[in-house]
Coordinates of C-alpha atoms and ligand atoms in Angstrom, one line a residue:
Chain A
M27 CA -12.4 27.9 -6.1
K28 CA -9.3 25.2 -5.7
L29 CA -8.8 23.1 -8.4
A30 CA -7.4 19.6 -7.8
V31 CA -5.8 17.7 -10.8
I32 CA -5.6 13.8 -10.1
A33 CA -3.7 12.6 -12.6
G34 CA -2.4 8.8 -12.6
T35 CA -2.0 5.9 -15.0
P36 CA -5.3 4.2 -16.0
G37 CA -6.7 1.9 -13.5
S38 CA -5.0 2.8 -10.9
G39 CA -7.6 3.8 -8.5
K40 CA -8.2 7.8 -9.0
T41 CA -12.1 7.2 -9.1
S42 CA -12.0 4.9 -6.2
V43 CA -10.2 6.9 -4.1
L44 CA -12.0 10.4 -5.4
I45 CA -15.4 9.0 -4.3
H46 CA -14.4 8.6 -0.6
A47 CA -12.2 11.9 -0.6
G48 CA -15.3 13.1 -2.2
R49 CA -17.7 12.2 1.1
T50 CA -14.8 14.1 3.3
L51 CA -14.7 17.2 1.4
L52 CA -18.9 17.2 2.1
R53 CA -18.5 16.6 5.5
Y54 CA -16.3 19.4 6.2
G55 CA -19.1 21.5 4.4
L56 CA -17.7 21.8 1.1
R57 CA -19.7 21.6 -2.5
P58 CA -17.1 19.5 -4.7
A59 CA -17.7 19.2 -8.1
V60 CA -16.3 16.5 -10.2
V61 CA -15.0 16.8 -13.6
K62 CA -13.8 13.3 -15.6
I63 CA -11.5 14.1 -18.6
D64 CA -10.9 10.7 -20.8
C65 CA -9.7 9.4 -24.2
L66 CA -13.1 7.9 -25.7
W67 CA -14.9 6.3 -22.9
T68 CA -15.5 6.3 -19.4
E69 CA -18.3 5.4 -16.8
D70 CA -17.0 7.1 -14.0
D71 CA -19.2 10.0 -14.5
R72 CA -21.9 7.1 -12.9
R73 CA -19.8 6.6 -10.2
F74 CA -19.2 9.7 -9.3
E75 CA -22.9 10.6 -9.2
R76 CA -23.7 8.5 -6.2
L77 CA -21.9 11.1 -4.2
G78 CA -24.3 13.6 -5.1
V79 CA -22.4 16.1 -6.5
P80 CA -22.1 17.5 -10.1
V81 CA -20.2 15.9 -12.4
A82 CA -19.1 16.6 -16.2
V83 CA -17.0 14.5 -18.4
G84 CA -14.8 15.5 -21.3
L85 CA -13.9 13.1 -24.0
A86 CA -10.7 14.2 -26.1
K87 CA -11.7 12.3 -28.7
D88 CA -9.0 13.1 -31.4
M89 CA -6.9 15.4 -29.3
C90 CA -3.8 14.4 -26.8
P91 CA -6.1 14.1 -23.6
D92 CA -3.9 15.8 -21.4
H93 CA -3.3 18.8 -23.6
Y94 CA -7.2 18.9 -24.0
S95 CA -7.6 18.8 -20.1
I96 CA -4.8 21.4 -20.2
Y97 CA -6.7 23.3 -22.7
N98 CA -10.1 23.4 -21.2
V99 CA -8.8 24.5 -17.1
D100 CA -10.9 27.5 -17.8
E101 CA -14.0 26.0 -19.3
M102 CA -13.8 23.4 -16.1
L103 CA -13.8 26.1 -13.5
E104 CA -16.4 28.2 -15.0
W105 CA -18.5 24.8 -15.2
A106 CA -17.7 24.7 -11.6
R107 CA -18.8 28.0 -10.5
S108 CA -22.2 27.9 -12.3
Q109 CA -22.9 24.5 -10.6
Q110 CA -21.7 26.6 -7.1
A111 CA -19.0 24.5 -6.2
D112 CA -15.9 25.6 -4.3
V113 CA -13.9 22.3 -5.1
L114 CA -13.2 21.5 -8.5
L115 CA -11.6 17.2 -8.5
N116 CA -10.5 16.9 -12.4
E117 CA -9.6 12.8 -12.8
T118 CA -7.1 13.0 -15.9
A119 CA -7.1 10.2 -18.2
G120 CA -3.4 10.3 -17.8
L121 CA -2.1 8.4 -20.4
C122 CA 1.4 9.5 -21.6
L123 CA 3.3 10.0 -19.1
R124 CA 5.6 12.6 -20.1
C125 CA 2.9 15.4 -20.0
A126 CA 1.9 16.1 -16.6
P127 CA -1.3 18.4 -16.7
Y128 CA -1.0 20.6 -13.4
P129 CA -1.6 24.0 -13.2
D130 CA 0.7 25.6 -11.0
S131 CA -1.7 26.9 -8.4
A132 CA -3.5 23.7 -8.3
L133 CA -2.9 20.7 -6.0
A134 CA -1.2 18.5 -8.0
V135 CA -2.1 15.0 -6.9
C136 CA -0.7 11.7 -8.7
V137 CA -2.3 8.4 -7.9
I138 CA 0.3 5.2 -8.4
D139 CA -0.7 1.3 -7.8
V140 CA 1.9 -0.3 -6.0
T141 CA 1.3 -3.6 -8.0
T142 CA 3.0 -1.8 -10.3
G143 CA 6.6 -2.3 -9.1
P144 CA 9.2 -0.3 -7.7
N145 CA 10.8 0.4 -10.6
A146 CA 7.6 2.3 -11.8
P147 CA 8.1 5.6 -9.7
L148 CA 11.3 6.2 -11.7
K149 CA 9.2 5.7 -15.0
V150 CA 6.2 7.7 -14.5
G151 CA 8.5 11.4 -15.0
P152 CA 6.9 14.5 -14.6
L153 CA 3.5 13.6 -13.5
L154 CA 5.0 12.2 -10.6
T155 CA 8.3 14.4 -9.8
T156 CA 6.1 17.7 -10.5
A157 CA 3.1 16.4 -8.0
D158 CA 2.6 17.6 -4.7
V159 CA 1.0 14.4 -3.1
V160 CA 1.5 11.1 -4.4
V161 CA -1.4 8.8 -3.6
V162 CA -0.2 4.7 -3.3
T163 CA -3.0 2.6 -3.7
K164 CA -3.7 -1.5 -3.9
G165 CA -1.2 -1.4 -0.7
D166 CA -3.7 -4.5 0.4
M167 CA -2.1 -6.8 -2.3
V168 CA 1.5 -6.8 -1.3
S169 CA 3.8 -7.5 1.7
Q170 CA 4.5 -4.2 4.1
A171 CA 8.5 -4.3 3.2
E172 CA 6.9 -4.3 -0.5
R173 CA 5.1 -0.8 0.4
E174 CA 7.9 0.3 2.0
V175 CA 10.5 0.2 -0.6
F176 CA 7.7 1.8 -3.1
R177 CA 7.6 4.6 -0.8
E178 CA 11.7 5.1 -0.7
R179 CA 11.3 4.9 -4.7
I180 CA 8.7 7.7 -5.0
L181 CA 11.1 9.9 -2.5
E182 CA 13.7 9.1 -4.8
A183 CA 12.1 10.4 -7.3
N184 CA 10.1 13.2 -6.0
P185 CA 11.8 14.4 -2.5
G186 CA 9.7 17.2 -1.3
C187 CA 6.1 15.2 -2.3
R188 CA 3.6 13.9 0.7
I189 CA 2.9 10.7 0.4
V190 CA -0.7 9.1 0.7
E191 CA -1.0 5.8 1.4
A192 CA -4.8 5.1 0.4
N193 CA -7.0 2.3 -0.2
G194 CA -9.7 2.5 -2.6
L195 CA -11.7 -0.6 -1.8
T196 CA -11.8 0.5 2.0
G197 CA -11.2 4.5 1.5
K198 CA -8.3 4.1 4.1
G199 CA -6.1 7.5 3.0
A200 CA -9.0 9.4 1.7
A201 CA -9.7 11.3 4.7
E202 CA -6.3 12.6 4.6
L203 CA -5.9 13.4 1.2
A204 CA -9.4 15.3 1.1
E205 CA -7.8 17.6 4.4
L206 CA -4.5 18.0 1.6
V207 CA -7.4 19.2 -0.8
R208 CA -9.5 21.3 1.7
D209 CA -5.9 23.2 2.8
G210 CA -4.8 23.8 -1.1
P211 CA -4.1 26.9 -2.8
E212 CA -7.3 29.2 -4.6
V213 CA -6.7 28.9 -8.1
G214 CA -5.2 32.0 -9.7
G215 CA -5.8 34.6 -12.8
D216 CA -2.7 33.7 -14.9
M217 CA -1.8 29.8 -14.5
R218 CA 1.0 28.7 -15.5
L219 CA 1.9 24.5 -16.3
R220 CA 4.4 23.1 -13.9
H221 CA 6.4 21.6 -16.3
N222 CA 6.1 21.9 -20.3
P223 CA 4.6 19.4 -22.5
P224 CA 6.6 17.2 -24.7
L225 CA 8.1 18.5 -28.0
A226 CA 5.1 17.8 -30.6
I227 CA 4.0 19.0 -33.7
C228 CA 4.9 16.5 -37.0
T229 CA 3.5 15.1 -39.0
L230 CA 2.1 12.5 -37.6
C231 CA 0.1 14.6 -35.4
T232 CA -1.4 16.4 -38.5
G233 CA -2.4 12.7 -39.4
E234 CA 0.1 11.3 -41.6
L235 CA -0.9 7.4 -41.2
R236 CA 1.9 6.5 -43.7
V237 CA 5.4 4.8 -41.2
S238 CA 7.9 5.0 -43.3
K239 CA 10.4 8.1 -42.2
R240 CA 10.2 9.5 -45.2
H241 CA 6.8 10.7 -45.0
H242 CA 7.5 12.5 -41.8
R243 CA 8.4 16.8 -41.2
G244 CA 8.9 18.2 -37.6
V245 CA 11.1 18.1 -34.5
L246 CA 11.8 14.5 -34.8
R247 CA 13.9 12.3 -32.3
H248 CA 15.6 8.8 -33.8
L249 CA 16.5 6.1 -31.4
D250 CA 19.6 6.5 -31.1
G251 CA 18.9 10.5 -29.3
F252 CA 19.8 12.7 -32.7
M253 CA 17.2 15.6 -32.7
E254 CA 16.6 17.0 -35.7
Y255 CA 13.9 19.2 -37.3
S256 CA 12.9 18.3 -41.1
G257 CA 10.9 20.4 -43.1
E258 CA 11.2 23.7 -44.9
Chain B
M12 CA 7.3 4.9 21.6
A13 CA 8.9 5.1 24.7
Q14 CA 12.4 2.9 24.8
D15 CA 11.3 2.2 28.8
G16 CA 8.8 -0.3 29.4
T17 CA 5.9 1.8 29.4
C18 CA 4.4 1.2 26.5
T19 CA 1.4 0.1 25.5
L20 CA -0.7 -0.4 22.2
T21 CA -4.5 -0.1 23.1
I22 CA -7.7 -1.1 20.5
I23 CA -10.7 1.2 20.9
G24 CA -13.4 -1.4 19.7
G25 CA -15.6 -0.2 16.4
V26 CA -18.6 -2.3 14.6
D27 CA -18.8 -6.2 13.3
K28 CA -19.6 -6.3 9.5
D29 CA -23.2 -6.0 10.4
G30 CA -22.2 -2.6 12.2
S31 CA -23.5 -3.8 15.6
L32 CA -20.4 -2.4 18.5
E33 CA -17.8 -5.1 19.1
R34 CA -18.4 -7.1 21.9
V35 CA -14.6 -6.3 23.1
G36 CA -14.9 -2.4 23.6
R37 CA -11.3 -2.0 25.0
L38 CA -8.4 -4.2 24.7
E39 CA -4.9 -3.4 25.6
M40 CA -1.4 -5.0 25.2
R41 CA 2.0 -4.4 26.6
R42 CA 5.1 -4.9 25.7
G43 CA 6.7 -8.3 26.2
E44 CA 3.5 -10.2 25.5
V45 CA 2.4 -12.2 22.8
I46 CA -1.6 -12.1 21.7
G47 CA -3.1 -14.5 19.7
I48 CA -5.9 -13.5 17.2
V49 CA -8.5 -16.9 16.3
G50 CA -11.5 -17.5 14.5
P51 CA -12.9 -19.1 11.6
T52 CA -11.8 -17.6 8.2
G53 CA -13.6 -14.8 7.5
S54 CA -13.8 -13.5 10.6
G55 CA -12.2 -10.8 10.9
K56 CA -8.3 -11.7 11.4
S57 CA -6.6 -10.2 8.7
S58 CA -8.5 -6.9 9.0
L59 CA -8.0 -6.3 12.8
I60 CA -3.8 -6.7 12.4
A61 CA -4.1 -4.3 9.6
D62 CA -6.3 -1.8 11.4
I63 CA -3.4 -2.0 13.8
E64 CA -0.4 -1.7 11.3
Q65 CA -2.0 1.8 9.7
F66 CA -2.7 3.0 12.9
A67 CA -6.5 2.6 12.1
A68 CA -8.5 6.2 13.5
G69 CA -11.7 5.6 12.6
D70 CA -11.2 5.6 8.7
T71 CA -11.5 1.8 8.0
P72 CA -14.5 -0.3 7.4
S73 CA -14.5 -1.8 11.2
G74 CA -14.1 2.2 12.9
R75 CA -11.5 0.6 15.2
K76 CA -9.2 3.0 16.8
I77 CA -5.3 1.9 17.9
L78 CA -3.9 4.2 20.3
I79 CA -0.2 4.0 21.2
D80 CA 0.6 4.8 25.1
G81 CA -3.2 6.2 24.9
C82 CA -2.9 8.7 22.4
E83 CA -3.5 8.7 19.1
P84 CA 0.1 8.4 16.6
R85 CA 1.3 11.5 15.0
S86 CA 0.4 11.3 11.1
E87 CA 4.2 10.9 10.3
T88 CA 4.3 8.2 13.0
R89 CA 1.7 6.5 10.7
S90 CA 3.5 6.3 7.6
D91 CA 7.0 7.0 7.6
P92 CA 8.6 3.8 7.8
R93 CA 11.4 5.4 9.1
K94 CA 9.9 6.0 12.5
K95 CA 7.8 3.1 11.9
L96 CA 6.5 1.3 15.2
I97 CA 5.2 -2.0 13.7
A98 CA 6.6 -5.0 10.8
Q99 CA 4.0 -6.8 9.6
L100 CA 4.3 -10.4 8.2
S101 CA 1.1 -10.7 5.5
Q102 CA -0.9 -13.6 5.1
N103 CA -0.3 -13.1 1.1
M104 CA 3.1 -13.2 0.5
H105 CA 3.3 -12.9 -3.4
F106 CA 6.2 -10.5 -4.4
L107 CA 5.3 -8.2 -7.4
A108 CA 8.5 -6.5 -7.7
D109 CA 10.8 -7.4 -10.3
M110 CA 13.9 -6.8 -8.4
T111 CA 17.0 -9.2 -7.2
V112 CA 16.5 -10.5 -3.4
G113 CA 19.7 -8.7 -2.9
E114 CA 18.5 -5.3 -4.1
F115 CA 15.0 -5.5 -2.8
L116 CA 16.6 -5.9 1.0
R117 CA 19.4 -3.0 0.8
M118 CA 16.8 -1.0 -0.4
H119 CA 14.0 -2.1 2.6
A120 CA 16.8 -1.1 5.0
K121 CA 17.5 2.0 3.3
S122 CA 13.6 2.8 3.1
R123 CA 13.7 2.0 7.4
G124 CA 17.3 4.0 7.7
R125 CA 19.4 1.4 8.3
S126 CA 22.4 -0.2 6.9
P127 CA 22.3 -1.6 3.2
D128 CA 24.8 -4.3 4.7
L129 CA 22.2 -6.1 6.8
A130 CA 20.9 -7.8 3.6
E131 CA 23.9 -10.4 3.7
R132 CA 22.5 -11.3 7.3
V133 CA 18.5 -11.5 6.4
I134 CA 19.6 -14.1 3.4
E135 CA 21.3 -16.1 5.9
L136 CA 19.0 -16.2 8.5
A137 CA 16.6 -16.6 5.8
N138 CA 17.9 -19.9 5.0
T139 CA 17.9 -21.1 8.3
L140 CA 14.3 -21.5 8.4
T141 CA 13.9 -22.5 4.7
G142 CA 14.7 -25.6 2.5
E143 CA 16.5 -24.7 -0.6
P144 CA 18.5 -21.6 0.0
V145 CA 17.6 -18.0 -1.0
H146 CA 20.6 -16.4 -3.2
P147 CA 21.1 -12.7 -3.4
D148 CA 20.6 -12.9 -7.1
H149 CA 17.5 -14.4 -7.5
H150 CA 14.6 -12.8 -8.6
L151 CA 12.3 -12.1 -5.7
T152 CA 9.4 -13.4 -8.6
I153 CA 10.7 -16.7 -8.8
L154 CA 10.6 -17.5 -5.0
S155 CA 7.8 -19.9 -3.4
G156 CA 5.9 -19.0 -1.1
G157 CA 8.0 -20.5 1.7
Q158 CA 10.9 -19.2 0.8
S159 CA 9.0 -15.5 0.5
R160 CA 7.8 -16.2 4.0
A161 CA 11.4 -16.9 5.4
L162 CA 12.6 -13.7 3.5
M163 CA 10.0 -11.8 5.2
V164 CA 10.4 -13.4 8.4
A165 CA 14.0 -12.9 8.5
D166 CA 13.7 -9.5 7.4
I167 CA 11.4 -8.2 10.1
A168 CA 14.0 -9.6 12.7
V169 CA 17.1 -7.7 11.3
I170 CA 15.7 -5.1 9.2
S171 CA 12.2 -3.6 10.4
D172 CA 13.3 -4.5 13.9
S173 CA 10.0 -2.7 15.7
P174 CA 8.4 -2.9 18.8
I175 CA 5.3 -4.2 17.5
V176 CA 5.5 -7.2 15.6
L177 CA 2.1 -8.3 13.6
I178 CA 2.4 -12.2 12.3
D179 CA -0.5 -13.4 9.8
E180 CA -1.0 -17.2 9.8
I181 CA 2.4 -18.6 10.1
E182 CA 2.0 -22.1 10.2
N183 CA 1.1 -22.3 6.5
A184 CA 3.9 -21.2 5.3
G185 CA 5.5 -24.6 4.8
I186 CA 8.7 -23.0 6.9
K187 CA 9.9 -23.9 10.6
K188 CA 7.2 -22.1 12.5
R189 CA 9.0 -22.1 16.2
E190 CA 11.8 -21.1 14.5
A191 CA 10.6 -18.3 12.9
L192 CA 8.6 -17.4 15.7
D193 CA 11.6 -17.2 18.2
L194 CA 12.9 -14.9 15.5
L195 CA 10.2 -12.4 15.5
T196 CA 9.6 -12.6 19.0
G197 CA 12.2 -10.2 20.7
E198 CA 12.8 -9.4 24.4
G199 CA 9.8 -6.8 25.4
K200 CA 7.8 -6.3 22.3
I201 CA 4.3 -6.5 21.6
V202 CA 3.6 -9.7 19.2
V203 CA 0.4 -10.5 17.6
V204 CA 0.0 -13.5 16.3
V205 CA -3.5 -14.7 14.1
T206 CA -3.2 -18.0 14.2
H207 CA -5.2 -21.8 13.3
D208 CA -2.5 -24.0 15.2
P209 CA -3.8 -24.9 18.5
M210 CA 0.2 -24.8 19.4
L211 CA 0.9 -21.6 18.7
A212 CA -2.5 -20.5 20.0
L213 CA -1.5 -21.7 23.4
M214 CA 2.0 -20.2 23.7
T215 CA 0.3 -16.7 23.9
S216 CA -0.9 -15.5 27.3
R217 CA -4.0 -14.3 26.0
R218 CA -6.2 -14.6 22.5
V219 CA -8.7 -13.0 20.8
V220 CA -11.8 -14.6 19.6
M221 CA -13.2 -13.0 16.2
K222 CA -16.8 -13.5 14.4
N223 CA -18.2 -11.9 12.0
G224 CA -15.2 -9.2 12.0
G225 CA -15.7 -8.3 15.4
M226 CA -13.9 -9.1 18.7
V227 CA -16.1 -11.3 20.4
R228 CA -14.0 -12.4 23.4
V229 CA -10.5 -12.4 25.3
I230 CA -9.3 -15.7 26.8
E231 CA -6.2 -15.7 29.2
T232 CA -4.6 -18.8 28.8
S233 CA -5.2 -21.4 32.1
V234 CA -2.7 -23.4 33.7
D235 CA -4.5 -26.2 32.0
E236 CA -4.1 -24.9 28.9
E237 CA -0.5 -24.4 29.2
K238 CA 0.1 -27.7 29.9
V239 CA -1.7 -28.9 27.3
C240 CA 0.7 -26.6 25.2
E241 CA 3.7 -29.0 26.2
D242 CA 2.1 -32.0 25.0
L243 CA 1.3 -30.4 21.8
A244 CA 5.0 -29.4 21.4
K245 CA 6.1 -32.8 21.5
V246 CA 3.8 -34.1 19.2
D247 CA 4.6 -30.8 17.3
S248 CA 8.7 -31.9 16.9
W249 CA 7.4 -35.4 16.4
L250 CA 5.6 -34.0 13.3
M251 CA 8.1 -31.9 12.3
N252 CA 10.8 -34.6 12.4
L253 CA 8.6 -36.5 10.3
R254 CA 8.2 -34.1 7.7
E255 CA 11.9 -33.3 7.4
T256 CA 12.8 -36.9 7.1
I257 CA 10.6 -37.2 4.3
R258 CA 11.2 -34.0 2.8
R259 CA 14.9 -35.4 2.8
G260 CA 13.4 -38.3 0.8
E261 CA 14.4 -40.9 3.3
V262 CA 12.2 -43.3 4.7
V263 CA 10.5 -43.4 8.5
G264 CA 10.3 -45.8 11.2
A265 CA 7.6 -46.6 13.3
A266 CA 6.8 -44.4 16.6
T267 CA 8.2 -45.7 20.0
Ligands
LIG25 N1 -6.9 -4.0 -4.2 C1 -7.5 -2.9 -4.5 N2 -8.0 -2.5 -5.1 C2 -8.2 -1.4 -5.5 C3 -7.7 -0.3 -4.7 N3 -8.3 0.6 -5.4 C4 -9.1 0.4 -6.4 N4 -8.7 -0.6 -6.8 C5 -9.6 -1.3 -7.7 O1 -9.1 -0.9 -9.1 C6 -10.1 -0.9 -10.0 C7 -9.7 0.7 -10.7 O2 -9.7 1.6 -10.0 P1 -10.5 2.7 -10.5 O3 -10.9 3.6 -9.5 O4 -11.4 2.8 -11.5 O5 -9.0 3.4 -11.3 P2 -8.9 4.8 -12.4 O6 -7.5 5.2 -12.0 O7 -10.2 5.7 -11.8 O8 -9.4 4.5 -13.8 P3 -9.6 5.0 -15.3 O9 -10.4 6.4 -14.6 O10 -10.6 4.3 -15.8 O11 -8.2 5.3 -15.3 C8 -11.2 -1.4 -9.8 O12 -11.6 -2.8 -9.5 C9 -10.7 -1.3 -8.5 O13 -11.8 -1.3 -7.3 C10 -6.9 -0.6 -4.0 O14 -6.8 0.5 -2.8 N5 -6.7 -2.3 -3.4
LIG26 N1 -15.3 -5.1 11.3 C1 -15.8 -5.1 10.0 N2 -16.3 -4.4 9.3 C2 -16.5 -5.0 7.7 N3 -16.2 -5.5 6.7 C3 -15.3 -6.3 7.6 C4 -14.7 -6.4 9.2 N4 -14.2 -7.1 9.8 C5 -13.9 -7.9 8.4 N5 -14.3 -7.7 7.1 C6 -14.0 -8.2 6.0 O1 -14.5 -9.3 6.0 C7 -13.7 -10.1 4.8 C8 -12.8 -10.6 5.3 O2 -11.6 -10.5 6.7 P1 -10.4 -11.5 7.3 O3 -9.9 -10.1 8.3 O4 -9.6 -11.6 5.8 O5 -10.6 -12.4 7.7 P2 -9.4 -13.4 8.3 O6 -8.0 -13.3 8.1 O7 -10.1 -14.1 9.4 O8 -10.2 -14.6 7.2 C9 -12.8 -8.9 4.3 O9 -13.2 -8.5 3.4 C10 -13.3 -7.8 5.3 O10 -12.6 -6.5 4.6
LIG27 MG1 -11.5 6.8 -12.9
LIG28 MG1 -6.5 -14.2 7.0

């Protein structure tokens, strides 16, 4: 079984590119299955269903969507096996850029939209810097020079990555991505994350609604960068 | 691409919008050639040059394939700007990047493996094509359409000095189109010009006619057409002079 984790900011074109890549995987004779993780609602499952492959949705609701996605990797793989799939495509919700939901023995794909401007690759953080493949979408909306500058910025943030210029509308680049998924690693038994999630577990995580500082406990960081533990 | 004169760019035809085979099944372009692309709006002109820019390999809606010297380009030639053979001046020219002109050009030079010092030269050249000058500290997003295009023309001439140049409707930018075209068409390049402008269309040696997404015909520019083009050039320079006079806020005299 192979696993590809496709992360990226909302609306960056993950589903559009994956649908085209899925078609190529089917042409290769592979049996892909798709799990879409989102926060509250998604209709991506209906779009993927048109591919005629098994699709499942996981809604994180009250849990952080990336943590939810990581926590459920085993269940997702089990489900994919029960569907006789040999490739699992996991599209994440990708909201908090600090979490990178990429296990080591998976193909880590970050989808990023070129219209977010050339500073975006510097803002995205581990989601981009720990990815194997960076898929750049919506190149049709900017000039060639802007595409090239964007590419340069990605390489500054993640010098080792493979960049795929894709178009979610026409399917350009999807075959290249499909090839990388096909040649990607087999999932291992004891997968580890590539990057530690941010420190959390404060009173907000457990449901505190009051804003004032005096109500909060845990590992907390001040605006000036000072970090402290407040509690017993 | 070989640096000697043996290079060709080949388009292997695909299908039009209805999925029927293109009537022009194969088209070869040689170095030093300026070739036109004409046809009504929506007929697929921009799509054709997009196919060339991305070295389509049957993976775009048209199913066309692009060959360099008769072979499919390797994947690093397809994507790495340092090895890129193609410079493209696209039709929609609104910058989204929130950077200054100078910063952007230096970064672009770097992405192409060129010296960042070229940025100044680009701005200087751009300012010979446009009215209100562009300044290195300007934010890209405040440039007008014409200023943006002038900047990109100069960028192609100086930074992306590539053997294949693709130009989409340069006449609609409100910049000096002849001067811009001269800057872009260096010696020994393959230049593809999408145009609705009769003079620019007749300045090429051949033109591809597009219809319903497909290449339907290739017309060689005849001797008669070359004569028409010379007359047009006179009319055009008269028009351009009038335009400049009016732009400067002066009054024009009667034609002599
Ligand atoms: N112009 C252009 N639009 C694109 C491209 N790729 C995707 N889009 C459009 O961008 C929008 C969002 O695309 P999706 O594929 O749904 O993005 P997503 O990342 O899956 O979105 P979420 O799953 O909601 O986070 C859609 O309207 C697409 O049609 C592209 O390459 N160019
Ligand atoms: N060969 C083709 N097959 C399918 N769609 C096409 C083809 N050529 C062009 N199109 C589509 O037609 C539309 C108009 O094409 P475009 O290249 O922008 O035309 P033009 O530049 O001549 O105005 C675009 O949406 C494009 O995707
Ligand atoms: Mg999606
Ligand atoms: Mg066009």
